[in-house]
């Protein structure tokens, strides 16, 4: 697809050439450029001052060797990354992903998205992402600890509570954050809020564990209000069964919906009368097991050994909460054909561009990741605030703040869409609202 502005065509072409093979990064940038084209047409000062060229180039990329010793005594070597994308509106902030598919293109797409997401939260946080191609699956606690210590030994040179504050993402949860925090504290001899998603005993915030999933449902509730409806009595399909998926399922159920299917990378479970979430938590959070084990307790549930087919199940609301590009055009068409009215993204960039186009052109309520899953990082910022105060708020207070933030993100995204003549298009609205705040800040900082 071509842009109207030759400037954007050239920029996109140059970006593709200079970041060869990084297809996820190209995809993320293209979507933002498409959304902000009308903003650039109205405000040529963003072009004149090179705001977009600067925004698509990370401020700093750190790439390092992570050597560690496995249980059999063999030396293993992984790659570590941290992309410090933008510090315009606050210190770098964003998660760490440990998954074999991680390479520079993945970390860059996630770091780029994080700039706009963090801006939308209304809190002072810049954009970053990091991770490694290390696969925690099948590793012992000792192996995970040694890996995390080696990873943090290098990363500790580049982060700090006022510089860059990492958190979790795929493959990085409470266990990994604990090991990394312990190593940072030991190396730097300082107890600071350098990571978020910490345990409650050492500076973590209540609600951070639930925040992304809960926030996703609060955002979805706002979208549903547009159609005069809510979660009550609705059938919901959720992909994934990790941190985001589990707490999205919990909140959707609390709001009166029935979650009928969840998945992992092997396959999905369909339980018509409603997923037993306590069992999913036992299998996934406690035992780090596989989702097919669900049938050992509930043989009446169905298991299909192909996670991509989860979107064949009829539902009113679909919440993709696993990974990027997990929902393609064919799946989008199926969801629509089966009567789905709303899709909100818990994962980052889970819908392909063709799927997004399909949802928008068919009038499906669509909550893009940057807006819909911002509750996790927003609550991370609330954790930073509590760490600075050396104080902690109770669950209801943080939950109420999270809800307010999600309602505000919905409002600012839908208002920006309307202002630029794209009423109801939250993809455009979220990108525009997120962009303008960062772009104006960059103008006021001069050329840096
Ligand atoms: P977890 O590691 O807790 O869970 C990830 C889930 O997704 C697992 O069920 C996993 O299955 C599945 N999955 C991962 N990779 C793939 C793949 N390539 N194909 C199919 N399934 C896959 O991660 P989170 O729940 O934290 O993250 C899920 C998504 O949400 C990611 O896109 C992440 O970037 C995004 N996100 C996370 C936030 C957070 O606070 N944690 C905040 C905002 C967004 P398996 O166990 O088989 O690997
Ligand atoms: O994608 C995301 O927003 C996250 N993984 C959470 C980042 C954070 O700093 O809490």
Short mmCIF file of C-alpha atoms and ligand atoms in Angstrom, two decimals:
data_model
loop_
_atom_site.label_atom_id
_atom_site.label_comp_id
_atom_site.label_asym_id
_atom_site.label_seq_id
_atom_site.Cartn_x
_atom_site.Cartn_y
_atom_site.Cartn_z
CA UNK A 1 0.00 0.00 0.00
CA UNK A 2 1.16 3.50 -0.84
CA UNK A 3 0.97 6.57 1.36
CA UNK A 4 -0.43 9.85 0.01
CA UNK A 5 2.65 11.70 1.24
CA UNK A 6 5.78 10.88 -0.82
CA UNK A 7 7.68 11.69 2.38
CA UNK A 8 6.14 8.64 4.11
CA UNK A 9 6.76 6.35 1.12
CA UNK A 10 10.43 7.30 1.19
CA UNK A 11 10.66 6.96 4.95
CA UNK A 12 9.07 3.49 4.89
CA UNK A 13 11.31 2.35 2.06
CA UNK A 14 14.44 3.55 3.85
CA UNK A 15 13.33 1.91 7.07
CA UNK A 16 12.77 -1.43 5.32
CA UNK A 17 16.21 -1.27 3.71
CA UNK A 18 18.04 -0.25 6.88
CA UNK A 19 16.31 -2.86 9.05
CA UNK A 20 16.41 -5.80 6.69
CA UNK A 21 14.43 -8.91 7.51
CA UNK A 22 12.82 -7.34 10.59
CA UNK A 23 9.31 -7.93 9.31
CA UNK A 24 7.47 -7.47 12.61
CA UNK A 25 9.17 -4.09 13.07
CA UNK A 26 8.20 -3.01 9.53
CA UNK A 27 4.61 -4.08 10.22
CA UNK A 28 4.38 -2.10 13.47
CA UNK A 29 5.87 1.05 11.93
CA UNK A 30 3.68 0.89 8.82
CA UNK A 31 0.52 0.75 10.89
CA UNK A 32 1.51 3.83 12.89
CA UNK A 33 2.53 5.78 9.77
CA UNK A 34 -0.80 4.98 8.11
CA UNK A 35 -2.65 6.31 11.16
CA UNK A 36 -0.66 9.52 11.57
CA UNK A 37 -0.64 10.55 7.90
CA UNK A 38 -3.54 13.01 8.39
CA UNK A 39 -1.76 14.47 11.44
CA UNK A 40 1.38 15.11 9.38
CA UNK A 41 -0.70 16.68 6.61
CA UNK A 42 -2.21 19.09 9.14
CA UNK A 43 1.04 19.73 11.06
CA UNK A 44 4.00 19.92 8.67
CA UNK A 45 6.21 21.02 11.58
CA UNK A 46 6.50 17.35 12.59
CA UNK A 47 8.00 16.63 9.17
CA UNK A 48 10.20 19.74 9.14
CA UNK A 49 11.71 18.86 12.52
CA UNK A 50 12.33 15.21 11.60
CA UNK A 51 10.11 13.95 14.41
CA UNK A 52 9.06 10.76 12.64
CA UNK A 53 12.56 9.86 11.38
CA UNK A 54 13.83 10.22 14.93
CA UNK A 55 10.93 8.29 16.44
CA UNK A 56 11.48 5.19 14.28
CA UNK A 57 15.20 5.04 15.15
CA UNK A 58 15.88 3.61 18.64
CA UNK A 59 17.88 5.93 20.91
CA UNK A 60 20.06 2.95 21.84
CA UNK A 61 20.25 -0.80 21.17
CA UNK A 62 22.19 -3.05 23.51
CA UNK A 63 22.97 -6.57 22.35
CA UNK A 64 25.01 -8.97 24.44
CA UNK A 65 26.21 -12.51 25.05
CA UNK A 66 24.54 -14.46 27.86
CA UNK A 67 26.63 -17.48 28.84
CA UNK A 68 25.34 -19.88 31.50
CA UNK A 69 25.89 -23.46 32.69
CA UNK A 70 23.11 -26.05 32.44
CA UNK A 71 22.39 -28.82 34.96
CA UNK A 72 24.57 -31.28 33.07
CA UNK A 73 27.53 -28.91 33.33
CA UNK A 74 27.49 -27.80 29.68
CA UNK A 75 28.07 -24.15 28.76
CA UNK A 76 25.18 -22.61 26.86
CA UNK A 77 25.12 -19.24 25.08
CA UNK A 78 22.07 -17.08 24.40
CA UNK A 79 21.61 -13.59 23.04
CA UNK A 80 20.35 -10.72 25.17
CA UNK A 81 18.77 -7.50 23.91
CA UNK A 82 17.53 -4.20 25.24
CA UNK A 83 16.14 -1.62 22.84
CA UNK A 84 15.87 1.78 24.52
CA UNK A 85 13.56 3.33 21.99
CA UNK A 86 12.35 6.65 23.34
CA UNK A 87 12.95 8.61 26.54
CA UNK A 88 11.03 11.70 25.41
CA UNK A 89 8.34 11.62 28.09
CA UNK A 90 10.00 9.54 30.82
CA UNK A 91 12.60 6.86 31.59
CA UNK A 92 12.66 3.85 29.25
CA UNK A 93 9.97 1.36 30.31
CA UNK A 94 8.86 -1.98 28.93
CA UNK A 95 9.04 -5.70 29.43
CA UNK A 96 11.57 -8.47 28.83
CA UNK A 97 10.61 -11.47 26.72
CA UNK A 98 12.32 -14.87 26.99
CA UNK A 99 11.26 -16.99 24.01
CA UNK A 100 13.22 -18.86 21.32
CA UNK A 101 11.67 -16.65 18.61
CA UNK A 102 13.23 -13.45 20.03
CA UNK A 103 15.57 -11.56 17.70
CA UNK A 104 16.22 -7.88 17.05
CA UNK A 105 13.11 -7.43 14.87
CA UNK A 106 10.78 -8.68 17.61
CA UNK A 107 12.34 -6.53 20.31
CA UNK A 108 12.22 -3.48 18.03
CA UNK A 109 8.56 -3.96 17.11
CA UNK A 110 7.66 -4.34 20.79
CA UNK A 111 9.80 -1.36 21.84
CA UNK A 112 8.30 0.81 19.12
CA UNK A 113 4.73 -0.06 20.14
CA UNK A 114 5.61 0.61 23.76
CA UNK A 115 6.36 4.31 23.00
CA UNK A 116 2.74 4.97 22.01
CA UNK A 117 1.18 2.63 24.58
CA UNK A 118 3.09 4.25 27.42
CA UNK A 119 2.16 7.71 26.15
CA UNK A 120 -1.52 6.71 26.14
CA UNK A 121 -1.41 5.75 29.84
CA UNK A 122 -1.00 9.45 30.69
CA UNK A 123 1.94 8.55 32.94
CA UNK A 124 5.56 9.72 32.46
CA UNK A 125 7.18 6.65 30.91
CA UNK A 126 9.26 6.27 27.74
CA UNK A 127 9.35 3.18 25.50
CA UNK A 128 11.67 0.15 25.59
CA UNK A 129 11.70 -3.61 25.31
CA UNK A 130 14.23 -6.37 25.79
CA UNK A 131 14.65 -10.07 26.08
CA UNK A 132 16.49 -13.14 24.96
CA UNK A 133 16.14 -16.18 22.73
CA UNK A 134 16.43 -18.29 25.91
CA UNK A 135 13.57 -20.78 26.29
CA UNK A 136 12.54 -21.22 29.95
CA UNK A 137 10.33 -24.18 28.96
CA UNK A 138 11.67 -27.46 30.31
CA UNK A 139 14.48 -25.77 32.27
CA UNK A 140 14.98 -26.36 35.99
CA UNK A 141 14.68 -23.50 38.50
CA UNK A 142 18.46 -23.63 38.90
CA UNK A 143 19.02 -23.24 35.16
CA UNK A 144 16.55 -20.35 34.96
CA UNK A 145 18.28 -18.68 37.92
CA UNK A 146 21.75 -19.00 36.40
CA UNK A 147 20.50 -17.67 33.10
CA UNK A 148 18.74 -14.70 34.77
CA UNK A 149 21.86 -13.88 36.80
CA UNK A 150 24.05 -13.90 33.72
CA UNK A 151 21.52 -11.82 31.75
CA UNK A 152 21.26 -9.23 34.55
CA UNK A 153 25.03 -9.07 35.07
CA UNK A 154 25.27 -7.39 31.66
CA UNK A 155 21.89 -5.60 31.62
CA UNK A 156 22.59 -3.98 35.01
CA UNK A 157 25.15 -1.70 33.34
CA UNK A 158 22.44 -0.08 31.24
CA UNK A 159 19.36 0.23 33.48
CA UNK A 160 18.36 2.00 36.69
CA UNK A 161 15.25 3.25 38.49
CA UNK A 162 15.51 6.66 36.77
CA UNK A 163 16.94 5.39 33.47
CA UNK A 164 15.29 2.19 32.33
CA UNK A 165 12.89 -0.01 34.28
CA UNK A 166 12.23 -3.45 32.71
CA UNK A 167 9.35 -5.79 33.65
CA UNK A 168 7.87 -9.10 32.48
CA UNK A 169 6.49 -10.28 29.14
CA UNK A 170 6.29 -13.73 27.53
CA UNK A 171 8.40 -16.19 29.54
CA UNK A 172 9.22 -13.63 32.24
CA UNK A 173 7.03 -13.76 35.34
CA UNK A 174 7.45 -13.50 39.11
CA UNK A 175 10.18 -16.16 39.27
CA UNK A 176 12.41 -14.54 36.64
CA UNK A 177 11.84 -11.01 37.99
CA UNK A 178 12.87 -12.26 41.45
CA UNK A 179 16.13 -13.79 40.19
CA UNK A 180 16.97 -10.69 38.16
CA UNK A 181 16.15 -8.31 41.02
CA UNK A 182 18.33 -10.32 43.40
CA UNK A 183 21.29 -10.13 41.02
CA UNK A 184 20.84 -6.40 40.31
CA UNK A 185 20.73 -5.60 44.03
CA UNK A 186 23.84 -7.66 44.64
CA UNK A 187 25.85 -6.09 41.82
CA UNK A 188 24.80 -2.48 42.40
CA UNK A 189 24.56 -2.65 46.19
CA UNK A 190 21.36 -0.64 46.14
CA UNK A 191 17.72 -1.45 46.80
CA UNK A 192 15.82 0.45 44.12
CA UNK A 193 12.68 -0.03 42.07
CA UNK A 194 14.68 -1.00 38.98
CA UNK A 195 12.19 -3.66 37.85
CA UNK A 196 8.40 -3.83 38.09
CA UNK A 197 6.27 -6.91 38.59
CA UNK A 198 8.25 -7.54 41.76
CA UNK A 199 7.01 -9.81 44.57
CA UNK A 200 4.82 -8.12 47.18
CA UNK A 201 7.44 -8.66 49.91
CA UNK A 202 10.07 -6.57 48.16
CA UNK A 203 8.34 -3.61 46.56
CA UNK A 204 5.81 -5.13 44.16
CA UNK A 205 2.39 -3.57 43.70
CA UNK A 206 -0.94 -5.21 44.35
CA UNK A 207 -2.91 -5.67 41.08
CA UNK A 208 0.25 -5.76 38.88
CA UNK A 209 -0.23 -9.51 38.34
CA UNK A 210 -3.85 -9.04 37.27
CA UNK A 211 -3.41 -5.64 35.60
CA UNK A 212 -3.07 -6.44 31.89
CA UNK A 213 -5.98 -8.90 31.83
CA UNK A 214 -8.22 -6.82 34.08
CA UNK A 215 -7.36 -3.64 32.16
CA UNK A 216 -8.17 -5.39 28.88
CA UNK A 217 -11.67 -6.17 30.18
CA UNK A 218 -12.19 -2.63 31.52
CA UNK A 219 -11.28 -1.32 28.07
CA UNK A 220 -13.57 -3.85 26.37
CA UNK A 221 -16.42 -2.80 28.67
CA UNK A 222 -16.05 0.79 27.39
CA UNK A 223 -16.19 -0.44 23.78
CA UNK A 224 -19.26 -2.57 24.50
CA UNK A 225 -21.04 0.46 26.00
CA UNK A 226 -20.94 1.98 22.50
CA UNK A 227 -23.28 -0.79 21.39
CA UNK A 228 -25.36 -0.47 24.56
CA UNK A 229 -24.18 -3.79 25.91
CA UNK A 230 -21.72 -5.39 28.36
CA UNK A 231 -19.98 -8.68 29.27
CA UNK A 232 -22.99 -10.11 31.07
CA UNK A 233 -24.20 -13.35 29.46
CA UNK A 234 -21.62 -13.18 26.64
CA UNK A 235 -19.49 -16.07 25.37
CA UNK A 236 -15.76 -15.29 25.31
CA UNK A 237 -12.82 -17.01 23.60
CA UNK A 238 -9.32 -16.18 24.89
CA UNK A 239 -6.11 -17.38 23.25
CA UNK A 240 -3.12 -18.12 25.46
CA UNK A 241 -3.11 -19.27 29.07
CA UNK A 242 -0.33 -17.12 30.47
CA UNK A 243 -0.43 -14.05 32.68
CA UNK A 244 -2.58 -11.88 30.41
CA UNK A 245 -5.02 -14.62 29.34
CA UNK A 246 -5.63 -15.94 32.88
CA UNK A 247 -6.54 -12.56 34.38
CA UNK A 248 -8.58 -11.53 31.35
CA UNK A 249 -10.56 -14.75 31.88
CA UNK A 250 -10.93 -14.00 35.60
CA UNK A 251 -12.30 -10.48 35.04
CA UNK A 252 -14.56 -11.47 32.11
CA UNK A 253 -16.11 -14.15 34.36
CA UNK A 254 -16.52 -11.70 37.25
CA UNK A 255 -18.38 -9.43 34.83
CA UNK A 256 -20.83 -12.22 34.01
CA UNK A 257 -19.36 -13.71 30.82
CA UNK A 258 -18.60 -17.38 30.14
CA UNK A 259 -15.09 -18.12 28.89
CA UNK A 260 -15.35 -21.28 26.78
CA UNK A 261 -11.86 -21.70 25.29
CA UNK A 262 -8.19 -21.06 26.10
CA UNK A 263 -4.94 -22.26 24.50
CA UNK A 264 -1.20 -22.65 24.66
CA UNK A 265 1.26 -23.02 21.78
CA UNK A 266 0.36 -26.74 21.44
CA UNK A 267 -3.42 -26.50 21.18
CA UNK A 268 -6.68 -25.31 22.69
CA UNK A 269 -9.28 -26.49 25.16
CA UNK A 270 -12.99 -25.97 24.44
CA UNK A 271 -15.23 -26.37 27.47
CA UNK A 272 -18.74 -25.46 26.50
CA UNK A 273 -20.11 -24.97 30.02
CA UNK A 274 -17.22 -22.66 30.93
CA UNK A 275 -13.48 -23.05 31.55
CA UNK A 276 -12.48 -24.09 35.08
CA UNK A 277 -10.04 -21.22 35.69
CA UNK A 278 -8.75 -22.50 39.03
CA UNK A 279 -7.60 -25.64 37.21
CA UNK A 280 -5.91 -23.56 34.47
CA UNK A 281 -4.09 -21.61 37.19
CA UNK A 282 -2.97 -24.86 38.82
CA UNK A 283 -1.70 -26.30 35.53
CA UNK A 284 -0.10 -23.13 34.18
CA UNK A 285 0.90 -20.94 37.16
CA UNK A 286 1.83 -23.65 39.67
CA UNK A 287 2.94 -26.66 37.63
CA UNK A 288 4.13 -24.90 34.43
CA UNK A 289 2.30 -27.70 32.61
CA UNK A 290 0.55 -28.03 29.24
CA UNK A 291 -3.08 -27.12 28.57
CA UNK A 292 -4.01 -30.63 27.37
CA UNK A 293 -3.64 -31.77 31.03
CA UNK A 294 -6.99 -29.99 31.58
CA UNK A 295 -8.75 -33.06 30.18
CA UNK A 296 -7.31 -35.28 32.93
CA UNK A 297 -9.79 -33.56 35.27
CA UNK A 298 -12.46 -32.53 32.74
CA UNK A 299 -12.69 -35.33 30.14
CA UNK A 300 -15.90 -33.73 28.82
CA UNK A 301 -13.85 -30.80 27.44
CA UNK A 302 -12.51 -30.96 23.90
CA UNK A 303 -8.79 -30.61 23.05
CA UNK A 304 -7.59 -29.65 19.57
CA UNK A 305 -3.86 -29.90 18.93
CA UNK A 306 -3.67 -26.73 16.79
CA UNK A 307 -3.76 -23.42 18.67
CA UNK A 308 -4.47 -21.33 15.54
CA UNK A 309 -7.89 -22.97 15.18
CA UNK A 310 -9.26 -21.52 18.42
CA UNK A 311 -10.98 -18.74 16.41
CA UNK A 312 -13.28 -21.34 14.83
CA UNK A 313 -15.25 -21.45 18.08
CA UNK A 314 -18.38 -19.33 18.12
CA UNK A 315 -18.15 -16.40 20.52
CA UNK A 316 -19.47 -12.88 21.14
CA UNK A 317 -16.12 -11.50 22.28
CA UNK A 318 -12.62 -12.60 21.22
CA UNK A 319 -9.56 -11.68 23.29
CA UNK A 320 -6.26 -12.71 21.61
CA UNK A 321 -3.77 -12.89 24.51
CA UNK A 322 -0.92 -15.12 23.24
CA UNK A 323 1.46 -13.62 20.68
CA UNK A 324 1.99 -11.52 17.52
CA UNK A 325 0.19 -12.38 14.28
CA UNK A 326 -1.79 -15.22 15.85
CA UNK A 327 -5.08 -14.07 14.29
CA UNK A 328 -5.12 -13.86 10.48
CA UNK A 329 -7.71 -12.77 7.91
CA UNK A 330 -9.28 -16.20 7.65
CA UNK A 331 -9.75 -16.35 11.42
CA UNK A 332 -11.17 -12.81 11.42
CA UNK A 333 -13.70 -13.77 8.74
CA UNK A 334 -14.72 -16.84 10.73
CA UNK A 335 -15.20 -14.83 13.92
CA UNK A 336 -17.40 -12.33 12.08
CA UNK A 337 -19.39 -15.05 10.34
CA UNK A 338 -20.04 -16.69 13.72
CA UNK A 339 -21.47 -13.47 15.18
CA UNK A 340 -18.54 -12.03 17.13
CA UNK A 341 -19.22 -8.36 18.02
CA UNK A 342 -15.98 -7.30 19.73
CA UNK A 343 -12.26 -8.10 19.57
CA UNK A 344 -9.75 -6.61 22.00
CA UNK A 345 -6.03 -7.35 21.89
CA UNK A 346 -4.36 -8.49 25.12
CA UNK A 347 -1.24 -9.60 23.27
CA UNK A 348 0.97 -7.19 21.31
CA UNK A 349 0.04 -7.04 17.59
CA UNK A 350 -1.85 -10.38 17.63
CA UNK A 351 -4.00 -9.51 14.61
CA UNK A 352 -2.40 -9.36 11.17
CA UNK A 353 -2.97 -6.11 9.20
CA UNK A 354 -5.48 -7.96 6.95
CA UNK A 355 -7.41 -9.17 10.01
CA UNK A 356 -7.52 -5.64 11.46
CA UNK A 357 -8.81 -4.32 8.14
CA UNK A 358 -11.46 -7.01 8.13
CA UNK A 359 -12.70 -6.10 11.64
CA UNK A 360 -12.77 -2.36 10.88
CA UNK A 361 -14.55 -2.67 7.55
CA UNK A 362 -17.20 -4.95 9.07
CA UNK A 363 -17.98 -2.61 11.95
CA UNK A 364 -16.68 -4.99 14.64
CA UNK A 365 -15.71 -3.21 17.88
CA UNK A 366 -11.92 -3.46 17.79
CA UNK A 367 -9.56 -2.56 20.64
CA UNK A 368 -5.95 -2.36 19.41
CA UNK A 369 -3.15 -3.66 21.66
CA UNK A 370 -1.51 -0.31 22.39
CA UNK A 371 -4.69 0.90 24.01
CA UNK A 372 -6.35 -2.29 25.22
CA UNK A 373 -3.37 -3.93 26.94
CA UNK A 374 -1.84 -0.76 28.41
CA UNK A 375 -3.13 -1.65 31.88
CA UNK A 376 -0.05 -3.77 32.60
CA UNK A 377 2.50 -1.07 32.01
CA UNK A 378 0.25 1.57 33.59
CA UNK A 379 0.19 -0.47 36.81
CA UNK A 380 3.96 -0.88 36.50
CA UNK A 381 4.16 2.92 36.56
CA UNK A 382 1.96 2.89 39.68
CA UNK A 383 4.44 0.40 41.18
CA UNK A 384 7.25 2.88 40.42
CA UNK A 385 5.26 5.64 42.13
CA UNK A 386 4.77 3.51 45.26
CA UNK A 387 8.49 2.60 45.27
CA UNK A 388 9.44 6.28 45.12
CA UNK A 389 7.12 6.97 48.04
CA UNK A 390 8.38 3.86 49.90
CA UNK A 391 4.73 3.06 50.48
CA UNK A 392 2.11 0.67 49.15
CA UNK A 393 -1.51 1.16 48.27
CA UNK A 394 -4.23 -1.43 48.88
CA UNK A 395 -5.76 -3.60 46.15
CA UNK A 396 -8.96 -1.61 45.68
CA UNK A 397 -7.11 1.68 45.34
CA UNK A 398 -4.76 0.39 42.62
CA UNK A 399 -7.62 -1.40 40.86
CA UNK A 400 -9.69 1.81 40.83
CA UNK A 401 -6.73 3.76 39.40
CA UNK A 402 -6.24 1.09 36.72
CA UNK A 403 -9.89 1.31 35.75
CA UNK A 404 -9.75 5.12 35.51
CA UNK A 405 -6.66 4.89 33.31
CA UNK A 406 -8.33 2.39 30.94
CA UNK A 407 -11.46 4.54 30.66
CA UNK A 408 -9.26 7.56 29.88
CA UNK A 409 -7.30 5.65 27.24
CA UNK A 410 -10.57 4.64 25.61
CA UNK A 411 -11.77 8.26 25.64
CA UNK A 412 -8.59 9.81 24.30
CA UNK A 413 -8.35 7.18 21.53
CA UNK A 414 -11.94 7.57 20.45
CA UNK A 415 -11.78 11.39 20.60
CA UNK A 416 -8.61 11.47 18.49
CA UNK A 417 -10.24 9.18 15.92
CA UNK A 418 -13.25 11.45 15.73
CA UNK A 419 -11.15 14.62 15.48
CA UNK A 420 -9.39 13.22 12.42
CA UNK A 421 -12.62 12.05 10.76
CA UNK A 422 -12.29 8.34 11.58
CA UNK A 423 -14.99 7.93 14.22
CA UNK A 424 -14.94 4.49 15.83
CA UNK A 425 -11.50 3.59 14.45
CA UNK A 426 -9.57 3.04 17.67
CA UNK A 427 -6.48 1.85 15.77
CA UNK A 428 -6.07 5.29 14.22
CA UNK A 429 -7.22 7.04 17.40
CA UNK A 430 -4.76 5.26 19.71
CA UNK A 431 -1.85 5.80 17.34
CA UNK A 432 -2.68 9.48 16.89
CA UNK A 433 -3.25 10.24 20.58
CA UNK A 434 -0.08 8.34 21.57
CA UNK A 435 1.96 10.01 18.82
CA UNK A 436 0.97 13.64 19.43
CA UNK A 437 2.08 13.70 23.06
CA UNK A 438 5.51 12.24 22.26
CA UNK A 439 5.92 14.35 19.10
CA UNK A 440 5.11 17.63 20.88
CA UNK A 441 7.55 16.74 23.65
CA UNK A 442 10.26 16.06 21.06
CA UNK A 443 9.63 19.48 19.51
CA UNK A 444 10.08 21.14 22.90
CA UNK A 445 13.35 19.25 23.58
CA UNK A 446 14.99 20.41 20.35
CA UNK A 447 16.94 18.10 18.07
CA UNK A 448 18.02 15.27 20.40
P1 LIG B 1 3.11 -15.68 29.26
O1 LIG B 1 4.46 -16.19 29.02
O2 LIG B 1 2.59 -15.63 30.65
O3 LIG B 1 2.04 -16.50 28.39
C1 LIG B 1 2.15 -16.56 27.02
C2 LIG B 1 1.04 -17.43 26.46
O4 LIG B 1 1.01 -17.32 25.05
C3 LIG B 1 1.24 -18.90 26.77
O5 LIG B 1 0.00 -19.52 26.87
C4 LIG B 1 2.01 -19.37 25.56
O6 LIG B 1 1.91 -20.76 25.32
C5 LIG B 1 1.35 -18.58 24.45
N1 LIG B 1 2.32 -18.36 23.37
C6 LIG B 1 3.51 -17.73 23.45
N2 LIG B 1 4.14 -17.73 22.28
C7 LIG B 1 3.34 -18.36 21.43
C8 LIG B 1 3.44 -18.68 20.07
N3 LIG B 1 4.53 -18.35 19.32
N4 LIG B 1 2.39 -19.34 19.49
C9 LIG B 1 1.30 -19.67 20.24
N5 LIG B 1 1.16 -19.40 21.55
C10 LIG B 1 2.16 -18.76 22.12
O7 LIG B 1 3.07 -14.23 28.60
P2 LIG B 1 2.05 -13.03 28.84
O8 LIG B 1 0.71 -13.54 29.16
O9 LIG B 1 2.71 -12.08 29.77
O10 LIG B 1 2.04 -12.33 27.40
C11 LIG B 1 1.10 -12.66 26.39
C12 LIG B 1 1.00 -11.52 25.40
O11 LIG B 1 0.59 -10.34 26.09
C13 LIG B 1 2.30 -11.15 24.70
O12 LIG B 1 2.01 -10.69 23.41
C14 LIG B 1 2.83 -9.98 25.53
O13 LIG B 1 3.69 -9.16 24.79
C15 LIG B 1 1.51 -9.27 25.85
N6 LIG B 1 1.51 -8.37 26.99
C16 LIG B 1 1.94 -8.78 28.22
C17 LIG B 1 1.88 -7.91 29.29
C18 LIG B 1 2.25 -8.32 30.66
O14 LIG B 1 2.12 -7.51 31.57
N7 LIG B 1 2.68 -9.54 30.91
C19 LIG B 1 1.42 -6.52 29.12
C20 LIG B 1 0.93 -6.22 27.79
C21 LIG B 1 1.00 -7.11 26.78
P3 LIG B 1 3.14 -21.72 25.70
O15 LIG B 1 3.10 -21.83 27.19
O16 LIG B 1 2.85 -22.98 25.00
O17 LIG B 1 4.38 -21.05 25.20
O1 LIG B 2 3.88 -5.18 26.64
C1 LIG B 2 3.82 -4.65 27.76
O2 LIG B 2 3.25 -3.57 27.94
C2 LIG B 2 4.45 -5.35 28.88
N1 LIG B 2 4.98 -6.43 28.71
C3 LIG B 2 4.47 -4.71 30.26
C4 LIG B 2 5.61 -3.74 30.37
C5 LIG B 2 5.82 -3.17 31.75
O3 LIG B 2 6.80 -2.42 31.87
O4 LIG B 2 5.06 -3.43 32.68
#
